[in-house]
mmCIF file of C-alpha atoms and ligand atoms in Angstrom:
data_model
loop_
_atom_site.group_PDB
_atom_site.id
_atom_site.type_symbol
_atom_site.label_atom_id
_atom_site.label_comp_id
_atom_site.label_asym_id
_atom_site.label_seq_id
_atom_site.Cartn_x
_atom_site.Cartn_y
_atom_site.Cartn_z
ATOM 1 C CA MET A 1 -10.199 11.739 -12.113
ATOM 2 C CA ALA A 2 -13.258 10.137 -14.312
ATOM 3 C CA LEU A 3 -12.605 6.977 -16.271
ATOM 4 C CA SER A 4 -13.433 7.170 -19.761
ATOM 5 C CA GLU A 5 -15.661 4.973 -22.166
ATOM 6 C CA HIS A 6 -11.988 2.833 -23.009
ATOM 7 C CA ALA A 7 -11.410 2.121 -19.750
ATOM 8 C CA SER A 8 -13.213 -0.606 -17.861
ATOM 9 C CA CYS A 9 -13.587 -0.476 -14.202
ATOM 10 C CA ALA A 10 -16.029 -2.800 -12.504
ATOM 11 C CA ILE A 11 -17.379 -1.664 -8.983
ATOM 12 C CA GLY A 12 -18.647 -4.451 -6.817
ATOM 13 C CA ASP A 13 -22.060 -4.527 -5.450
ATOM 14 C CA GLU A 14 -21.767 -3.894 -1.947
ATOM 15 C CA VAL A 15 -19.145 -1.042 -2.510
ATOM 16 C CA ARG A 16 -21.600 0.359 -5.145
ATOM 17 C CA GLU A 17 -24.120 0.546 -2.828
ATOM 18 C CA ALA A 18 -21.484 1.886 0.175
ATOM 19 C CA LEU A 19 -20.849 4.489 -2.164
ATOM 20 C CA ALA A 20 -24.683 5.457 -3.443
ATOM 21 C CA GLU A 21 -25.538 5.552 0.780
ATOM 22 C CA GLY A 22 -22.603 7.599 1.726
ATOM 23 C CA LYS A 23 -21.150 4.963 3.821
ATOM 24 C CA ALA A 24 -17.505 4.452 4.350
ATOM 25 C CA VAL A 25 -15.420 1.969 2.081
ATOM 26 C CA VAL A 26 -11.476 1.529 2.266
ATOM 27 C CA ALA A 27 -9.767 -0.205 -0.733
ATOM 28 C CA LEU A 28 -7.002 -2.795 -0.106
ATOM 29 C CA GLU A 29 -4.055 -3.233 -2.797
ATOM 30 C CA THR A 30 -3.583 -6.506 -4.188
ATOM 31 C CA THR A 31 0.170 -6.682 -4.778
ATOM 32 C CA LEU A 32 1.148 -6.936 -1.180
ATOM 33 C CA LEU A 33 -1.085 -10.105 -1.540
ATOM 34 C CA VAL A 34 -0.036 -11.585 -5.048
ATOM 35 C CA HIS A 35 3.905 -10.522 -5.127
ATOM 36 C CA GLY A 36 4.527 -9.417 -1.642
ATOM 37 C CA LEU A 37 3.746 -12.448 0.886
ATOM 38 C CA PRO A 38 4.020 -16.299 0.789
ATOM 39 C CA ALA A 39 0.820 -17.191 -0.941
ATOM 40 C CA ASP A 40 -0.675 -19.356 2.782
ATOM 41 C CA GLU A 41 -0.577 -16.226 4.792
ATOM 42 C CA ALA A 42 -1.736 -14.140 1.674
ATOM 43 C CA ALA A 43 -4.770 -15.929 1.271
ATOM 44 C CA THR A 44 -5.563 -15.639 4.839
ATOM 45 C CA LEU A 45 -4.460 -12.255 4.933
ATOM 46 C CA GLY A 46 -6.720 -11.255 2.337
ATOM 47 C CA GLU A 47 -9.975 -12.155 3.927
ATOM 48 C CA GLN A 48 -8.438 -10.555 7.626
ATOM 49 C CA LEU A 49 -7.898 -7.323 6.035
ATOM 50 C CA GLU A 50 -11.632 -7.021 5.071
ATOM 51 C CA ALA A 51 -12.901 -8.385 8.106
ATOM 52 C CA VAL A 52 -11.098 -5.780 9.999
ATOM 53 C CA VAL A 53 -12.511 -2.731 7.563
ATOM 54 C CA ARG A 54 -16.062 -4.286 8.390
ATOM 55 C CA ALA A 55 -15.514 -4.216 12.130
ATOM 56 C CA GLY A 56 -13.861 -0.903 11.781
ATOM 57 C CA GLY A 57 -17.617 0.668 10.571
ATOM 58 C CA ALA A 58 -16.482 0.294 6.835
ATOM 59 C CA VAL A 59 -16.564 -1.928 3.560
ATOM 60 C CA PRO A 60 -13.454 -2.712 1.990
ATOM 61 C CA ALA A 61 -12.710 -2.588 -1.508
ATOM 62 C CA THR A 62 -10.365 -5.134 -2.760
ATOM 63 C CA VAL A 63 -8.882 -3.967 -6.199
ATOM 64 C CA GLY A 64 -7.126 -5.864 -8.672
ATOM 65 C CA MET A 65 -7.671 -7.170 -12.560
ATOM 66 C CA ILE A 66 -9.729 -9.771 -13.718
ATOM 67 C CA ASP A 67 -9.704 -10.937 -17.521
ATOM 68 C CA GLY A 68 -8.579 -7.528 -18.183
ATOM 69 C CA VAL A 69 -11.246 -5.627 -16.102
ATOM 70 C CA ALA A 70 -10.131 -3.151 -13.324
ATOM 71 C CA VAL A 71 -12.106 -4.107 -10.043
ATOM 72 C CA VAL A 72 -12.847 -2.249 -7.057
ATOM 73 C CA GLY A 73 -13.906 -4.201 -4.880
ATOM 74 C CA LEU A 74 -12.960 -7.725 -5.638
ATOM 75 C CA ALA A 75 -15.134 -11.191 -4.693
ATOM 76 C CA THR A 76 -13.554 -13.191 -2.194
ATOM 77 C CA ALA A 77 -13.202 -16.067 -4.810
ATOM 78 C CA GLU A 78 -11.362 -13.296 -7.034
ATOM 79 C CA VAL A 79 -8.680 -12.433 -4.670
ATOM 80 C CA ARG A 80 -8.158 -16.297 -4.167
ATOM 81 C CA ARG A 81 -7.389 -16.601 -7.651
ATOM 82 C CA LEU A 82 -4.991 -13.947 -7.884
ATOM 83 C CA ILE A 83 -2.688 -15.801 -5.311
ATOM 84 C CA GLU A 84 -3.196 -19.051 -6.690
ATOM 85 C CA ARG A 85 -2.228 -18.155 -10.048
ATOM 86 C CA ARG A 86 0.285 -15.418 -8.768
ATOM 87 C CA GLU A 87 2.671 -16.654 -11.553
ATOM 88 C CA GLN A 88 0.365 -15.565 -14.158
ATOM 89 C CA VAL A 89 -0.348 -12.535 -12.654
ATOM 90 C CA ALA A 90 0.863 -9.137 -13.607
ATOM 91 C CA LYS A 91 2.028 -6.694 -10.797
ATOM 92 C CA LEU A 92 0.233 -3.490 -12.150
ATOM 93 C CA SER A 93 1.537 -0.389 -11.176
ATOM 94 C CA THR A 94 -0.204 3.124 -13.180
ATOM 95 C CA ARG A 95 1.642 2.707 -16.216
ATOM 96 C CA ASP A 96 0.608 -1.160 -16.922
ATOM 97 C CA LEU A 97 -2.997 -0.897 -16.555
ATOM 98 C CA GLY A 98 -3.915 0.078 -19.985
ATOM 99 C CA PHE A 99 -2.175 -2.867 -21.541
ATOM 100 C CA ALA A 100 -2.789 -5.104 -19.334
ATOM 101 C CA ALA A 101 -6.213 -4.328 -20.162
ATOM 102 C CA ALA A 102 -5.814 -4.506 -23.755
ATOM 103 C CA ALA A 103 -4.085 -8.008 -23.442
ATOM 104 C CA ARG A 104 -7.043 -9.530 -20.916
ATOM 105 C CA ARG A 105 -4.748 -10.154 -17.952
ATOM 106 C CA ASP A 106 -5.115 -11.229 -14.253
ATOM 107 C CA GLY A 107 -3.104 -8.362 -12.480
ATOM 108 C CA ALA A 108 -2.349 -7.077 -9.137
ATOM 109 C CA THR A 109 -2.126 -3.647 -7.793
ATOM 110 C CA THR A 110 0.024 -1.508 -6.356
ATOM 111 C CA VAL A 111 -0.450 1.619 -4.186
ATOM 112 C CA ALA A 112 -0.180 3.652 -7.206
ATOM 113 C CA ALA A 113 -2.623 1.482 -9.052
ATOM 114 C CA THR A 114 -4.616 1.140 -6.506
ATOM 115 C CA ILE A 115 -5.401 4.833 -5.268
ATOM 116 C CA SER A 116 -6.116 5.615 -9.190
ATOM 117 C CA LEU A 117 -8.677 3.163 -9.848
ATOM 118 C CA ALA A 118 -10.446 3.634 -6.220
ATOM 119 C CA SER A 119 -10.532 7.637 -6.372
ATOM 120 C CA ALA A 120 -11.682 7.482 -10.090
ATOM 121 C CA VAL A 121 -14.818 5.578 -8.692
ATOM 122 C CA GLY A 122 -15.244 7.831 -5.455
ATOM 123 C CA VAL A 123 -13.210 6.128 -2.508
ATOM 124 C CA ARG A 124 -10.534 7.968 -0.887
ATOM 125 C CA VAL A 125 -9.176 6.247 1.992
ATOM 126 C CA MET A 126 -6.561 3.084 1.365
ATOM 127 C CA ALA A 127 -5.149 1.065 3.630
ATOM 128 C CA THR A 128 -2.027 -0.944 2.592
ATOM 129 C CA GLY A 129 1.894 -2.118 4.149
ATOM 130 C CA GLY A 130 3.919 0.344 2.978
ATOM 131 C CA ILE A 131 4.350 2.025 0.173
ATOM 132 C CA GLY A 132 6.772 1.977 -2.425
ATOM 133 C CA GLY A 133 9.515 5.039 -2.686
ATOM 134 C CA VAL A 134 13.291 5.720 -3.734
ATOM 135 C CA HIS A 135 15.394 2.743 -3.797
ATOM 136 C CA LEU A 136 18.982 2.793 -2.323
ATOM 137 C CA GLY A 137 21.459 2.928 -5.450
ATOM 138 C CA ALA A 138 18.210 5.769 -6.907
ATOM 139 C CA LYS A 139 21.136 8.109 -7.820
ATOM 140 C CA GLU A 140 22.118 5.517 -10.714
ATOM 141 C CA THR A 141 19.367 3.738 -11.359
ATOM 142 C CA PHE A 142 16.766 6.440 -11.257
ATOM 143 C CA ASP A 143 14.162 3.585 -9.318
ATOM 144 C CA GLU A 144 11.850 5.576 -7.813
ATOM 145 C CA SER A 145 8.430 4.089 -7.123
ATOM 146 C CA ALA A 146 5.518 5.680 -9.345
ATOM 147 C CA ASP A 147 3.725 5.246 -5.783
ATOM 148 C CA LEU A 148 4.909 8.559 -4.969
ATOM 149 C CA VAL A 149 4.066 10.487 -8.248
ATOM 150 C CA ALA A 150 0.560 8.611 -8.194
ATOM 151 C CA LEU A 151 0.427 10.448 -4.336
ATOM 152 C CA ALA A 152 0.700 13.636 -6.046
ATOM 153 C CA ARG A 153 -1.554 13.505 -8.317
ATOM 154 C CA THR A 154 -4.738 11.258 -6.941
ATOM 155 C CA GLU A 155 -6.624 12.255 -3.873
ATOM 156 C CA ALA A 156 -6.259 9.782 -1.188
ATOM 157 C CA LEU A 157 -5.531 9.018 1.941
ATOM 158 C CA VAL A 158 -2.668 6.294 2.478
ATOM 159 C CA VAL A 159 -2.317 4.611 5.561
ATOM 160 C CA ALA A 160 0.913 2.545 5.620
ATOM 161 C CA SER A 161 3.535 1.593 8.184
ATOM 162 C CA GLY A 162 5.856 4.250 6.173
ATOM 163 C CA VAL A 163 7.640 2.808 3.244
ATOM 164 C CA LYS A 164 10.074 -0.651 2.976
ATOM 165 C CA SER A 165 12.725 -0.468 4.992
ATOM 166 C CA ILE A 166 14.505 -1.818 1.688
ATOM 167 C CA LEU A 167 14.071 1.625 0.442
ATOM 168 C CA ASP A 168 15.986 5.064 1.147
ATOM 169 C CA VAL A 169 13.943 6.803 3.386
ATOM 170 C CA PRO A 170 15.452 10.330 3.849
ATOM 171 C CA ALA A 171 15.414 10.107 0.114
ATOM 172 C CA THR A 172 11.881 9.199 -0.115
ATOM 173 C CA LEU A 173 10.703 11.679 2.320
ATOM 174 C CA GLU A 174 12.095 14.611 0.467
ATOM 175 C CA ARG A 175 10.557 13.498 -2.832
ATOM 176 C CA LEU A 176 7.305 13.422 -0.866
ATOM 177 C CA ASP A 177 7.913 16.889 0.228
ATOM 178 C CA THR A 178 8.871 18.176 -2.895
ATOM 179 C CA LEU A 179 5.576 16.665 -4.896
ATOM 180 C CA GLY A 180 3.547 18.416 -2.141
ATOM 181 C CA VAL A 181 2.422 15.131 -0.772
ATOM 182 C CA PRO A 182 1.720 15.391 3.425
ATOM 183 C CA VAL A 183 3.166 12.809 5.494
ATOM 184 C CA ALA A 184 1.540 12.776 9.146
ATOM 185 C CA GLY A 185 2.167 10.506 11.945
ATOM 186 C CA TYR A 186 -0.626 8.739 13.637
ATOM 187 C CA ARG A 187 0.054 9.201 17.578
ATOM 188 C CA THR A 188 3.970 9.285 16.304
ATOM 189 C CA ASP A 189 6.458 12.073 15.298
ATOM 190 C CA ARG A 190 8.837 9.339 14.089
ATOM 191 C CA PHE A 191 8.593 8.252 10.598
ATOM 192 C CA PRO A 192 7.968 4.488 10.761
ATOM 193 C CA GLY A 193 10.210 2.095 9.131
ATOM 194 C CA PHE A 194 8.032 -0.648 8.531
ATOM 195 C CA TYR A 195 9.150 -4.032 10.297
ATOM 196 C CA VAL A 196 10.717 -1.306 13.095
ATOM 197 C CA ARG A 197 8.645 1.297 14.732
ATOM 198 C CA ASP A 198 11.163 4.280 13.860
ATOM 199 C CA SER A 199 13.094 4.638 10.408
ATOM 200 C CA GLY A 200 15.342 7.514 12.179
ATOM 201 C CA CYS A 201 13.640 9.923 10.674
ATOM 202 C CA ALA A 202 11.263 12.585 12.020
ATOM 203 C CA VAL A 203 8.125 13.219 10.421
ATOM 204 C CA ALA A 204 6.513 16.965 10.161
ATOM 205 C CA TRP A 205 3.017 16.468 11.657
ATOM 206 C CA MET A 206 1.393 14.259 13.991
ATOM 207 C CA VAL A 207 -2.009 13.552 14.227
ATOM 208 C CA ALA A 208 -3.791 11.796 17.617
ATOM 209 C CA SER A 209 -6.809 10.408 16.344
ATOM 210 C CA PRO A 210 -8.996 9.475 13.163
ATOM 211 C CA ALA A 211 -11.176 12.709 13.478
ATOM 212 C CA GLU A 212 -7.643 14.837 13.405
ATOM 213 C CA ALA A 213 -6.313 12.685 10.159
ATOM 214 C CA ALA A 214 -9.655 12.850 8.668
ATOM 215 C CA ALA A 215 -10.014 16.873 8.885
ATOM 216 C CA ALA A 216 -6.251 17.375 7.684
ATOM 217 C CA PHE A 217 -7.039 15.515 4.955
ATOM 218 C CA LEU A 218 -10.125 17.513 3.813
ATOM 219 C CA ASN A 219 -8.370 20.716 4.649
ATOM 220 C CA HIS A 220 -5.741 19.274 2.159
ATOM 221 C CA VAL A 221 -7.977 18.460 -0.168
ATOM 222 C CA GLY A 222 -9.626 22.345 0.191
ATOM 223 C CA PHE A 223 -6.391 23.897 -0.522
ATOM 224 C CA GLY A 224 -5.849 21.750 -3.825
ATOM 225 C CA GLY A 225 -4.091 19.384 -2.375
ATOM 226 C CA LYS A 226 -4.287 15.678 -3.526
ATOM 227 C CA GLY A 227 -2.638 12.280 -1.910
ATOM 228 C CA MET A 228 -1.769 12.341 1.641
ATOM 229 C CA LEU A 229 0.365 9.336 3.615
ATOM 230 C CA LEU A 230 -0.935 8.596 7.255
ATOM 231 C CA ALA A 231 2.295 7.047 8.889
ATOM 232 C CA ASN A 232 1.184 4.277 11.057
ATOM 233 C CA PRO A 233 3.799 2.420 13.422
ATOM 234 C CA VAL A 234 3.595 -1.401 13.308
ATOM 235 C CA PRO A 235 2.282 -2.641 16.951
ATOM 236 C CA GLU A 236 5.033 -2.697 19.752
ATOM 237 C CA ARG A 237 4.213 -6.422 20.090
ATOM 238 C CA SER A 238 4.764 -7.194 16.374
ATOM 239 C CA GLU A 239 8.089 -5.232 15.927
ATOM 240 C CA MET A 240 10.974 -6.727 14.862
ATOM 241 C CA ASP A 241 14.292 -6.918 16.758
ATOM 242 C CA PRO A 242 16.145 -3.634 15.053
ATOM 243 C CA ALA A 243 19.567 -5.275 14.974
ATOM 244 C CA VAL A 244 18.096 -8.127 13.318
ATOM 245 C CA HIS A 245 16.338 -5.847 11.004
ATOM 246 C CA ALA A 246 19.531 -3.960 10.044
ATOM 247 C CA GLN A 247 21.904 -7.146 9.590
ATOM 248 C CA VAL A 248 18.959 -9.010 7.217
ATOM 249 C CA LEU A 249 18.459 -6.036 5.004
ATOM 250 C CA ALA A 250 22.361 -5.516 4.910
ATOM 251 C CA ASP A 251 22.875 -9.231 3.533
ATOM 252 C CA GLY A 252 19.755 -8.803 1.724
ATOM 253 C CA LEU A 253 20.669 -5.910 -0.104
ATOM 254 C CA HIS A 254 24.075 -7.043 -1.154
ATOM 255 C CA ASP A 255 22.556 -10.732 -2.533
ATOM 256 C CA ALA A 256 20.146 -8.038 -4.438
ATOM 257 C CA MET A 257 23.008 -6.379 -6.348
ATOM 258 C CA GLU A 258 25.002 -9.705 -6.679
ATOM 259 C CA ALA A 259 22.241 -10.871 -8.657
ATOM 260 C CA GLY A 260 21.907 -8.449 -10.671
ATOM 261 C CA ILE A 261 17.799 -8.124 -9.602
ATOM 262 C CA SER A 262 16.876 -4.328 -10.694
ATOM 263 C CA GLY A 263 13.542 -2.230 -11.165
ATOM 264 C CA ALA A 264 10.036 -3.584 -10.201
ATOM 265 C CA ASP A 265 11.578 -6.993 -9.122
ATOM 266 C CA VAL A 266 13.684 -5.321 -6.120
ATOM 267 C CA THR A 267 10.890 -5.327 -3.820
ATOM 268 C CA PRO A 268 9.501 -8.847 -4.343
ATOM 269 C CA PHE A 269 12.907 -10.303 -3.996
ATOM 270 C CA LEU A 270 13.801 -8.571 -0.982
ATOM 271 C CA LEU A 271 11.245 -9.451 1.036
ATOM 272 C CA SER A 272 10.806 -12.706 0.077
ATOM 273 C CA HIS A 273 15.048 -12.018 1.467
ATOM 274 C CA PHE A 274 13.583 -11.001 4.600
ATOM 275 C CA ALA A 275 11.396 -13.971 5.272
ATOM 276 C CA GLU A 276 13.796 -16.531 4.524
ATOM 277 C CA LYS A 277 16.214 -14.869 6.479
ATOM 278 C CA THR A 278 14.365 -14.188 9.684
ATOM 279 C CA GLU A 279 12.299 -17.681 9.902
ATOM 280 C CA GLY A 280 8.910 -15.614 9.019
ATOM 281 C CA THR A 281 9.562 -13.167 11.901
ATOM 282 C CA SER A 282 9.014 -10.647 8.761
ATOM 283 C CA VAL A 283 6.034 -12.248 7.411
ATOM 284 C CA SER A 284 4.071 -11.855 11.320
ATOM 285 C CA SER A 285 5.278 -8.425 11.284
ATOM 286 C CA ASN A 286 4.070 -7.328 7.982
ATOM 287 C CA VAL A 287 0.515 -9.200 8.580
ATOM 288 C CA ALA A 288 0.182 -7.706 11.919
ATOM 289 C CA LEU A 289 1.113 -3.670 10.662
ATOM 290 C CA VAL A 290 -0.998 -4.268 7.176
ATOM 291 C CA LEU A 291 -3.752 -5.307 9.263
ATOM 292 C CA ASP A 292 -3.397 -2.473 12.086
ATOM 293 C CA ASN A 293 -3.280 -0.212 8.977
ATOM 294 C CA ALA A 294 -7.174 -1.584 7.520
ATOM 295 C CA GLY A 295 -8.476 -0.802 11.154
ATOM 296 C CA VAL A 296 -6.906 2.754 11.416
ATOM 297 C CA ALA A 297 -8.032 3.225 7.848
ATOM 298 C CA ALA A 298 -11.459 2.181 8.631
ATOM 299 C CA GLN A 299 -11.955 4.717 11.413
ATOM 300 C CA VAL A 300 -10.561 7.457 9.210
ATOM 301 C CA ALA A 301 -12.780 7.091 6.561
ATOM 302 C CA VAL A 302 -16.021 6.498 8.965
ATOM 303 C CA ALA A 303 -14.842 10.100 10.293
ATOM 304 C CA ILE A 304 -14.635 11.491 6.568
ATOM 305 C CA SER A 305 -18.122 10.055 5.748
ATOM 306 C CA ALA A 306 -19.429 11.452 8.972
ATOM 307 C CA SER A 307 -17.827 14.834 7.814
ATOM 308 C CA GLY A 308 -20.611 14.546 4.561
ATOM 309 C CA LEU A 309 -17.727 16.054 2.213
ATOM 310 C CA GLY A 310 -18.001 12.413 0.195
ATOM 311 C CA ASN A 311 -15.688 8.915 1.003
HETATM 312 N N1 PSU B 401 4.300 -3.300 0.915
HETATM 313 C C1 PSU B 401 4.165 -4.412 1.209
HETATM 314 N N2 PSU B 401 4.600 -5.132 0.441
HETATM 315 C C2 PSU B 401 4.258 -4.973 -1.098
HETATM 316 C C3 PSU B 401 4.356 -3.471 -1.479
HETATM 317 C C4 PSU B 401 4.024 -2.962 -0.639
HETATM 318 O O1 PSU B 401 4.471 -4.559 2.276
HETATM 319 O O2 PSU B 401 4.452 -5.761 -1.954
HETATM 320 C C5 PSU B 401 3.780 -3.550 -2.700
HETATM 321 C C6 PSU B 401 2.903 -2.266 -2.699
HETATM 322 O O3 PSU B 401 1.646 -2.356 -3.837
HETATM 323 C C7 PSU B 401 3.426 -0.983 -3.534
HETATM 324 C C8 PSU B 401 4.548 -1.930 -5.096
HETATM 325 O O4 PSU B 401 2.781 0.169 -4.319
HETATM 326 O O5 PSU B 401 5.044 -2.943 -3.741
HETATM 327 C C9 PSU B 401 5.833 -0.291 -4.685
HETATM 328 O O6 PSU B 401 6.261 -1.815 -5.677
HETATM 329 P P1 PSU B 401 7.613 -0.489 -6.810
HETATM 330 O O7 PSU B 401 8.509 0.098 -6.059
HETATM 331 O O8 PSU B 401 7.776 -1.307 -8.369
HETATM 332 O O9 PSU B 401 6.548 0.624 -6.985
HETATM 333 MN MN1 MN B 402 10.646 0.268 -9.277
#
């Protein structure tokens, strides 16, 4: 996708240089920092994520919107501004970009908006915690994250620990199948369940190394495919107790229903419920898994750029 002259998207200097030199770049989203985690954790995590990407040999490109300008490669101070002013910062999915730009808003980008912007400037690898998916009760509400269709139409390899456990995991996998988005387990044949390593669902494909992931993605794109999900489970030592997880989840879903929470507010509501009820354990597994995903994404981006077939 090329951006038209009406859409302004700025590229950070370091990202621009890296792209010109064919160096590996990894896109990072801001919704998880601004609307998914408590502010204290988020500020540190934003910087840690960039450091992990660099340690893996790639250049980080954190994506968001500042005063209506979409930016691929935000400066540290800009990421901080989004985190600090979170109340005024919009959660931007693909449908929101144009309106937020016209209104000169500050915005944090979801996976959908992040891959759309990143791929438009030539960055195809992205890391996050968990992608959005089909919500429980979607049969009545039709609540399915735009992340899924964005993956279907955007050339992007997203490294994530599955989808948040607060979603309907089997339905999400069915939708990805329908949309032609391959899901590969990174060194596992189980689909991860975000805070836990096994969601109870299997994956069709498994890769054992960053090079294998890169080869699968490049071949997928070669056959006309677009997005791909590389599912990397939370590191073992940071996994949440699966029994605690199941209980907190059931309570949270009940509370959300009672409070009449719907649409884009469901994810932030349940994530903060988890943080509160597990006294931060969910936050530390969330942080650990996102960092691990950033490291894997950097290695895959390096393997893709080494292939000479672009970023
Ligand atoms: N993963 C997290 N925390 C988050 C999200 C993902 O660990 O806050 C965000 C991502 O930005 C994802 C979005 O794209 O939630 C999905 O929101 P929705 O279901 O409204 O599309
Ligand atoms: Mn939704």
